Amino acid sequence: MTSSTISYKNHRFPPQIIARAVWLYFRFPLSLRLVEEMLVERGIVVSYETIRRWCRKFGAAYAKQLRRKKPSRKDIWHLDEVVISIGGQKHWLWRAVDQDGYVLDEIVQTRRDTKAAKRLLVRLLKKQGLSPKRIVTDKLRSYGAAKRDVMPGVEHRSHKGLNNRAENSHVPLRKRERMMQGFRSVGGLQRFISVFSAVRNLF
């Protein structure tokens, strides 16, 4: 995660240390202060605020590199949505995973309706570059309506018991959410999950 395409200009720490700190934070259920302590044990003195800035600045670039290493080509997509409270307001995290649990895409939205489901499907088709053989969802009717509009020829199985793959994919994020005492903004959550899922897909 230290490609020459990423600029580390004006950073006094080597790229390897920066990448290590960012990886530790997103891969394991660690707070920024715990990452700071782990680095201190190795003789690297850096504040948790600096680590926070590294995560914000380099996280997206690292995630982009990781996605290039293992693009998913599976043909069954499991879709699900989970409620997340941000600043006392209800939001929905829409997520798609393949049959192996590889996160294909996820997006934070304020609605849980056909328009929101359609937005997820359109993003998926654009990112994956192909349609799946089948999508699997819970009983939310919005999925069926969106599927008929976006990918009418794709098989759709809608059953609560069939969608454990997508539902289980929320568990790691729920653990981090509790540890972080929630998320403060939609943008902050979207940035976090972009890196968090890319790291978990490969490690």
PDB file of C-alpha atoms in Angstrom:
ATOM      1  CA  MET A   1       0.000   0.000   0.000  1.00  0.00           C
ATOM      2  CA  THR A   2       2.920   2.346  -0.580  1.00  0.00           C
ATOM      3  CA  SER A   3       2.768   2.798  -4.335  1.00  0.00           C
ATOM      4  CA  SER A   4       4.785   5.581  -5.912  1.00  0.00           C
ATOM      5  CA  THR A   5       1.527   6.987  -7.288  1.00  0.00           C
ATOM      6  CA  ILE A   6       0.734   8.212  -3.759  1.00  0.00           C
ATOM      7  CA  SER A   7       2.604  11.342  -2.724  1.00  0.00           C
ATOM      8  CA  TYR A   8       4.098  11.475   0.771  1.00  0.00           C
ATOM      9  CA  LYS A   9       5.676  14.875   0.258  1.00  0.00           C
ATOM     10  CA  ASN A  10       6.132  16.912   3.453  1.00  0.00           C
ATOM     11  CA  HIS A  11       5.569  13.858   5.680  1.00  0.00           C
ATOM     12  CA  ARG A  12       8.510  13.152   7.963  1.00  0.00           C
ATOM     13  CA  PHE A  13       7.543   9.512   8.568  1.00  0.00           C
ATOM     14  CA  PRO A  14       8.359   6.874   5.922  1.00  0.00           C
ATOM     15  CA  PRO A  15       5.484   5.590   3.748  1.00  0.00           C
ATOM     16  CA  GLN A  16       5.795   2.130   5.336  1.00  0.00           C
ATOM     17  CA  ILE A  17       4.991   3.494   8.797  1.00  0.00           C
ATOM     18  CA  ILE A  18       2.080   5.575   7.534  1.00  0.00           C
ATOM     19  CA  ALA A  19       0.640   2.603   5.641  1.00  0.00           C
ATOM     20  CA  ARG A  20       1.084   0.340   8.665  1.00  0.00           C
ATOM     21  CA  ALA A  21      -0.767   2.728  10.956  1.00  0.00           C
ATOM     22  CA  VAL A  22      -3.655   3.138   8.522  1.00  0.00           C
ATOM     23  CA  TRP A  23      -3.877  -0.632   7.979  1.00  0.00           C
ATOM     24  CA  LEU A  24      -3.950  -1.337  11.726  1.00  0.00           C
ATOM     25  CA  TYR A  25      -6.763   1.134  12.280  1.00  0.00           C
ATOM     26  CA  PHE A  26      -9.025  -0.161   9.524  1.00  0.00           C
ATOM     27  CA  ARG A  27      -8.232  -3.869   9.834  1.00  0.00           C
ATOM     28  CA  PHE A  28      -8.615  -4.383  13.577  1.00  0.00           C
ATOM     29  CA  PRO A  29     -11.083  -3.051  16.170  1.00  0.00           C
ATOM     30  CA  LEU A  30      -8.578  -0.515  17.458  1.00  0.00           C
ATOM     31  CA  SER A  31      -9.075   3.081  18.461  1.00  0.00           C
ATOM     32  CA  LEU A  32      -6.671   5.719  17.200  1.00  0.00           C
ATOM     33  CA  ARG A  33      -5.129   5.908  20.673  1.00  0.00           C
ATOM     34  CA  LEU A  34      -4.496   2.154  20.696  1.00  0.00           C
ATOM     35  CA  VAL A  35      -2.777   2.377  17.319  1.00  0.00           C
ATOM     36  CA  GLU A  36      -0.661   5.184  18.767  1.00  0.00           C
ATOM     37  CA  GLU A  37       0.326   2.961  21.709  1.00  0.00           C
ATOM     38  CA  MET A  38       1.201   0.042  19.432  1.00  0.00           C
ATOM     39  CA  LEU A  39       3.514   2.249  17.404  1.00  0.00           C
ATOM     40  CA  VAL A  40       5.138   3.642  20.558  1.00  0.00           C
ATOM     41  CA  GLU A  41       5.950   0.067  21.626  1.00  0.00           C
ATOM     42  CA  ARG A  42       7.945  -0.201  18.391  1.00  0.00           C
ATOM     43  CA  GLY A  43       9.777   3.032  19.074  1.00  0.00           C
ATOM     44  CA  ILE A  44       7.632   5.138  16.735  1.00  0.00           C
ATOM     45  CA  VAL A  45       6.329   8.222  18.522  1.00  0.00           C
ATOM     46  CA  VAL A  46       3.365   9.698  16.683  1.00  0.00           C
ATOM     47  CA  SER A  47       0.147  11.215  18.045  1.00  0.00           C
ATOM     48  CA  TYR A  48      -3.281   9.714  17.482  1.00  0.00           C
ATOM     49  CA  GLU A  49      -4.341  12.972  15.810  1.00  0.00           C
ATOM     50  CA  THR A  50      -1.599  12.499  13.237  1.00  0.00           C
ATOM     51  CA  ILE A  51      -2.810   8.940  12.657  1.00  0.00           C
ATOM     52  CA  ARG A  52      -6.334  10.315  12.186  1.00  0.00           C
ATOM     53  CA  ARG A  53      -5.045  12.686   9.507  1.00  0.00           C
ATOM     54  CA  TRP A  54      -3.191   9.830   7.798  1.00  0.00           C
ATOM     55  CA  CYS A  55      -6.351   7.716   7.714  1.00  0.00           C
ATOM     56  CA  ARG A  56      -8.331  10.566   6.232  1.00  0.00           C
ATOM     57  CA  LYS A  57      -5.679  11.537   3.674  1.00  0.00           C
ATOM     58  CA  PHE A  58      -4.403   8.138   2.522  1.00  0.00           C
ATOM     59  CA  GLY A  59      -7.252   5.745   3.317  1.00  0.00           C
ATOM     60  CA  ALA A  60      -9.151   6.204   0.056  1.00  0.00           C
ATOM     61  CA  ALA A  61      -5.984   5.849  -2.051  1.00  0.00           C
ATOM     62  CA  TYR A  62      -5.022   2.627  -0.264  1.00  0.00           C
ATOM     63  CA  ALA A  63      -8.548   1.263  -0.717  1.00  0.00           C
ATOM     64  CA  LYS A  64      -8.397   1.985  -4.447  1.00  0.00           C
ATOM     65  CA  GLN A  65      -5.153   0.028  -4.738  1.00  0.00           C
ATOM     66  CA  LEU A  66      -6.603  -2.916  -2.824  1.00  0.00           C
ATOM     67  CA  ARG A  67      -9.688  -3.111  -5.042  1.00  0.00           C
ATOM     68  CA  ARG A  68      -7.461  -3.418  -8.100  1.00  0.00           C
ATOM     69  CA  LYS A  69      -5.778  -6.492  -6.641  1.00  0.00           C
ATOM     70  CA  LYS A  70      -8.868  -8.662  -6.446  1.00  0.00           C
ATOM     71  CA  PRO A  71     -11.875  -7.570  -8.499  1.00  0.00           C
ATOM     72  CA  SER A  72     -14.895  -9.763  -7.863  1.00  0.00           C
ATOM     73  CA  ARG A  73     -16.266 -11.714 -10.791  1.00  0.00           C
ATOM     74  CA  LYS A  74     -18.880 -13.716  -8.908  1.00  0.00           C
ATOM     75  CA  ASP A  75     -22.342 -13.840 -10.437  1.00  0.00           C
ATOM     76  CA  ILE A  76     -24.609 -13.915  -7.374  1.00  0.00           C
ATOM     77  CA  TRP A  77     -25.157 -10.663  -5.516  1.00  0.00           C
ATOM     78  CA  HIS A  78     -26.621 -10.509  -2.016  1.00  0.00           C
ATOM     79  CA  LEU A  79     -28.149  -7.126  -1.172  1.00  0.00           C
ATOM     80  CA  ASP A  80     -29.195  -5.796   2.206  1.00  0.00           C
ATOM     81  CA  GLU A  81     -29.738  -2.556   4.092  1.00  0.00           C
ATOM     82  CA  VAL A  82     -29.157  -1.747   7.747  1.00  0.00           C
ATOM     83  CA  VAL A  83     -30.181   1.288   9.765  1.00  0.00           C
ATOM     84  CA  ILE A  84     -27.491   3.532  11.245  1.00  0.00           C
ATOM     85  CA  SER A  85     -28.086   6.574  13.424  1.00  0.00           C
ATOM     86  CA  ILE A  86     -25.975   9.628  12.603  1.00  0.00           C
ATOM     87  CA  GLY A  87     -26.450  12.674  14.788  1.00  0.00           C
ATOM     88  CA  GLY A  88     -29.790  11.344  15.966  1.00  0.00           C
ATOM     89  CA  GLN A  89     -31.052  10.952  12.390  1.00  0.00           C
ATOM     90  CA  LYS A  90     -31.892   7.590  10.843  1.00  0.00           C
ATOM     91  CA  HIS A  91     -29.861   6.618   7.771  1.00  0.00           C
ATOM     92  CA  TRP A  92     -29.580   3.397   5.810  1.00  0.00           C
ATOM     93  CA  LEU A  93     -26.410   1.642   4.762  1.00  0.00           C
ATOM     94  CA  TRP A  94     -27.125  -0.288   1.559  1.00  0.00           C
ATOM     95  CA  ARG A  95     -24.596  -3.037   0.858  1.00  0.00           C
ATOM     96  CA  ALA A  96     -23.965  -5.677  -1.796  1.00  0.00           C
ATOM     97  CA  VAL A  97     -21.726  -8.724  -1.361  1.00  0.00           C
ATOM     98  CA  ASP A  98     -21.066 -11.700  -3.609  1.00  0.00           C
ATOM     99  CA  GLN A  99     -21.564 -15.358  -2.674  1.00  0.00           C
ATOM    100  CA  ASP A 100     -18.147 -15.419  -0.982  1.00  0.00           C
ATOM    101  CA  GLY A 101     -18.891 -12.391   1.189  1.00  0.00           C
ATOM    102  CA  TYR A 102     -16.690 -10.036  -0.855  1.00  0.00           C
ATOM    103  CA  VAL A 103     -18.098  -6.516  -0.493  1.00  0.00           C
ATOM    104  CA  LEU A 104     -18.981  -5.198  -3.947  1.00  0.00           C
ATOM    105  CA  ASP A 105     -20.307  -1.786  -2.992  1.00  0.00           C
ATOM    106  CA  GLU A 106     -22.049   0.100  -0.214  1.00  0.00           C
ATOM    107  CA  ILE A 107     -23.693   3.463   0.032  1.00  0.00           C
ATOM    108  CA  VAL A 108     -25.219   5.522   2.847  1.00  0.00           C
ATOM    109  CA  GLN A 109     -28.658   6.933   2.047  1.00  0.00           C
ATOM    110  CA  THR A 110     -31.430   8.671   3.936  1.00  0.00           C
ATOM    111  CA  ARG A 111     -34.200   6.607   2.369  1.00  0.00           C
ATOM    112  CA  ARG A 112     -35.276   2.979   2.308  1.00  0.00           C
ATOM    113  CA  ASP A 113     -37.329   2.889  -0.863  1.00  0.00           C
ATOM    114  CA  THR A 114     -37.237   1.983  -4.551  1.00  0.00           C
ATOM    115  CA  LYS A 115     -35.216   5.060  -5.480  1.00  0.00           C
ATOM    116  CA  ALA A 116     -32.511   4.133  -2.970  1.00  0.00           C
ATOM    117  CA  ALA A 117     -32.470   0.488  -4.104  1.00  0.00           C
ATOM    118  CA  LYS A 118     -32.209   1.584  -7.731  1.00  0.00           C
ATOM    119  CA  ARG A 119     -29.269   3.837  -6.928  1.00  0.00           C
ATOM    120  CA  LEU A 120     -27.413   0.878  -5.405  1.00  0.00           C
ATOM    121  CA  LEU A 121     -28.087  -1.339  -8.439  1.00  0.00           C
ATOM    122  CA  VAL A 122     -26.971   1.331 -10.903  1.00  0.00           C
ATOM    123  CA  ARG A 123     -23.722   1.841  -8.963  1.00  0.00           C
ATOM    124  CA  LEU A 124     -23.133  -1.901  -8.883  1.00  0.00           C
ATOM    125  CA  LEU A 125     -23.571  -2.325 -12.625  1.00  0.00           C
ATOM    126  CA  LYS A 126     -21.231   0.577 -13.294  1.00  0.00           C
ATOM    127  CA  LYS A 127     -18.523  -0.722 -10.961  1.00  0.00           C
ATOM    128  CA  GLN A 128     -18.752  -4.410 -11.858  1.00  0.00           C
ATOM    129  CA  GLY A 129     -19.184  -3.887 -15.577  1.00  0.00           C
ATOM    130  CA  LEU A 130     -21.574  -6.831 -15.897  1.00  0.00           C
ATOM    131  CA  SER A 131     -24.912  -8.102 -14.639  1.00  0.00           C
ATOM    132  CA  PRO A 132     -25.181 -10.954 -12.134  1.00  0.00           C
ATOM    133  CA  LYS A 133     -26.909 -14.244 -12.776  1.00  0.00           C
ATOM    134  CA  ARG A 134     -29.012 -13.746  -9.665  1.00  0.00           C
ATOM    135  CA  ILE A 135     -29.636 -11.262  -6.865  1.00  0.00           C
ATOM    136  CA  VAL A 136     -30.731 -12.332  -3.395  1.00  0.00           C
ATOM    137  CA  THR A 137     -32.527  -9.956  -1.031  1.00  0.00           C
ATOM    138  CA  ASP A 138     -34.837  -9.875   1.945  1.00  0.00           C
ATOM    139  CA  LYS A 139     -38.565  -9.257   1.512  1.00  0.00           C
ATOM    140  CA  LEU A 140     -38.280  -5.483   1.029  1.00  0.00           C
ATOM    141  CA  ARG A 141     -40.403  -4.758  -2.050  1.00  0.00           C
ATOM    142  CA  SER A 142     -38.186  -1.898  -3.164  1.00  0.00           C
ATOM    143  CA  TYR A 143     -35.604  -4.383  -4.433  1.00  0.00           C
ATOM    144  CA  GLY A 144     -38.060  -6.035  -6.797  1.00  0.00           C
ATOM    145  CA  ALA A 145     -39.274  -2.722  -8.192  1.00  0.00           C
ATOM    146  CA  ALA A 146     -35.722  -1.454  -8.712  1.00  0.00           C
ATOM    147  CA  LYS A 147     -34.582  -4.727 -10.271  1.00  0.00           C
ATOM    148  CA  ARG A 148     -37.400  -4.696 -12.820  1.00  0.00           C
ATOM    149  CA  ASP A 149     -36.317  -1.233 -13.899  1.00  0.00           C
ATOM    150  CA  VAL A 150     -32.522  -1.621 -13.871  1.00  0.00           C
ATOM    151  CA  MET A 151     -31.902  -5.301 -14.683  1.00  0.00           C
ATOM    152  CA  PRO A 152     -35.185  -6.919 -15.775  1.00  0.00           C
ATOM    153  CA  GLY A 153     -33.584 -10.107 -17.093  1.00  0.00           C
ATOM    154  CA  VAL A 154     -31.822 -11.027 -13.849  1.00  0.00           C
ATOM    155  CA  GLU A 155     -33.247 -13.694 -11.542  1.00  0.00           C
ATOM    156  CA  HIS A 156     -34.378 -12.363  -8.160  1.00  0.00           C
ATOM    157  CA  ARG A 157     -34.781 -14.495  -5.059  1.00  0.00           C
ATOM    158  CA  SER A 158     -36.439 -12.738  -2.153  1.00  0.00           C
ATOM    159  CA  HIS A 159     -36.442 -14.587   1.151  1.00  0.00           C
ATOM    160  CA  LYS A 160     -35.248 -13.701   4.641  1.00  0.00           C
ATOM    161  CA  GLY A 161     -33.476 -17.013   5.181  1.00  0.00           C
ATOM    162  CA  LEU A 162     -31.537 -16.857   1.915  1.00  0.00           C
ATOM    163  CA  ASN A 163     -29.825 -13.563   2.653  1.00  0.00           C
ATOM    164  CA  ASN A 164     -27.637 -14.448   5.627  1.00  0.00           C
ATOM    165  CA  ARG A 165     -24.519 -13.706   3.577  1.00  0.00           C
ATOM    166  CA  ALA A 166     -25.425 -10.018   3.264  1.00  0.00           C
ATOM    167  CA  GLU A 167     -26.818  -9.723   6.784  1.00  0.00           C
ATOM    168  CA  ASN A 168     -23.689 -11.243   8.318  1.00  0.00           C
ATOM    169  CA  SER A 169     -21.535  -8.751   6.424  1.00  0.00           C
ATOM    170  CA  HIS A 170     -22.848  -5.991   8.702  1.00  0.00           C
ATOM    171  CA  VAL A 171     -21.419  -7.574  11.874  1.00  0.00           C
ATOM    172  CA  PRO A 172     -17.818  -6.236  11.654  1.00  0.00           C
ATOM    173  CA  LEU A 173     -19.056  -2.697  11.025  1.00  0.00           C
ATOM    174  CA  ARG A 174     -21.497  -2.924  13.934  1.00  0.00           C
ATOM    175  CA  LYS A 175     -18.582  -3.804  16.221  1.00  0.00           C
ATOM    176  CA  ARG A 176     -16.608  -0.795  15.026  1.00  0.00           C
ATOM    177  CA  GLU A 177     -19.652   1.432  15.348  1.00  0.00           C
ATOM    178  CA  ARG A 178     -20.005   0.520  19.034  1.00  0.00           C
ATOM    179  CA  MET A 179     -16.299   0.970  19.689  1.00  0.00           C
ATOM    180  CA  MET A 180     -16.278   4.374  17.975  1.00  0.00           C
ATOM    181  CA  GLN A 181     -19.505   5.357  19.761  1.00  0.00           C
ATOM    182  CA  GLY A 182     -21.239   5.985  16.478  1.00  0.00           C
ATOM    183  CA  PHE A 183     -20.456   8.030  13.388  1.00  0.00           C
ATOM    184  CA  ARG A 184     -20.622  11.811  13.299  1.00  0.00           C
ATOM    185  CA  SER A 185     -21.498  12.497   9.670  1.00  0.00           C
ATOM    186  CA  VAL A 186     -22.686  10.794   6.497  1.00  0.00           C
ATOM    187  CA  GLY A 187     -19.486  11.747   4.701  1.00  0.00           C
ATOM    188  CA  GLY A 188     -17.370  10.402   7.542  1.00  0.00           C
ATOM    189  CA  LEU A 189     -19.208   7.078   7.507  1.00  0.00           C
ATOM    190  CA  GLN A 190     -18.986   6.765   3.716  1.00  0.00           C
ATOM    191  CA  ARG A 191     -15.239   7.448   3.792  1.00  0.00           C
ATOM    192  CA  PHE A 192     -14.719   4.973   6.620  1.00  0.00           C
ATOM    193  CA  ILE A 193     -16.604   2.063   5.046  1.00  0.00           C
ATOM    194  CA  SER A 194     -14.877   2.637   1.706  1.00  0.00           C
ATOM    195  CA  VAL A 195     -11.520   1.814   3.278  1.00  0.00           C
ATOM    196  CA  PHE A 196     -12.791  -0.553   5.978  1.00  0.00           C
ATOM    197  CA  SER A 197     -14.441  -2.947   3.521  1.00  0.00           C
ATOM    198  CA  ALA A 198     -11.586  -2.831   1.005  1.00  0.00           C
ATOM    199  CA  VAL A 199      -9.157  -3.875   3.744  1.00  0.00           C
ATOM    200  CA  ARG A 200     -11.440  -6.609   5.100  1.00  0.00           C
ATOM    201  CA  ASN A 201     -11.990  -8.010   1.608  1.00  0.00           C
ATOM    202  CA  LEU A 202      -8.331  -8.993   1.373  1.00  0.00           C
ATOM    203  CA  PHE A 203      -7.175  -9.472   4.973  1.00  0.00           C
TER     204      PHE A 203
END
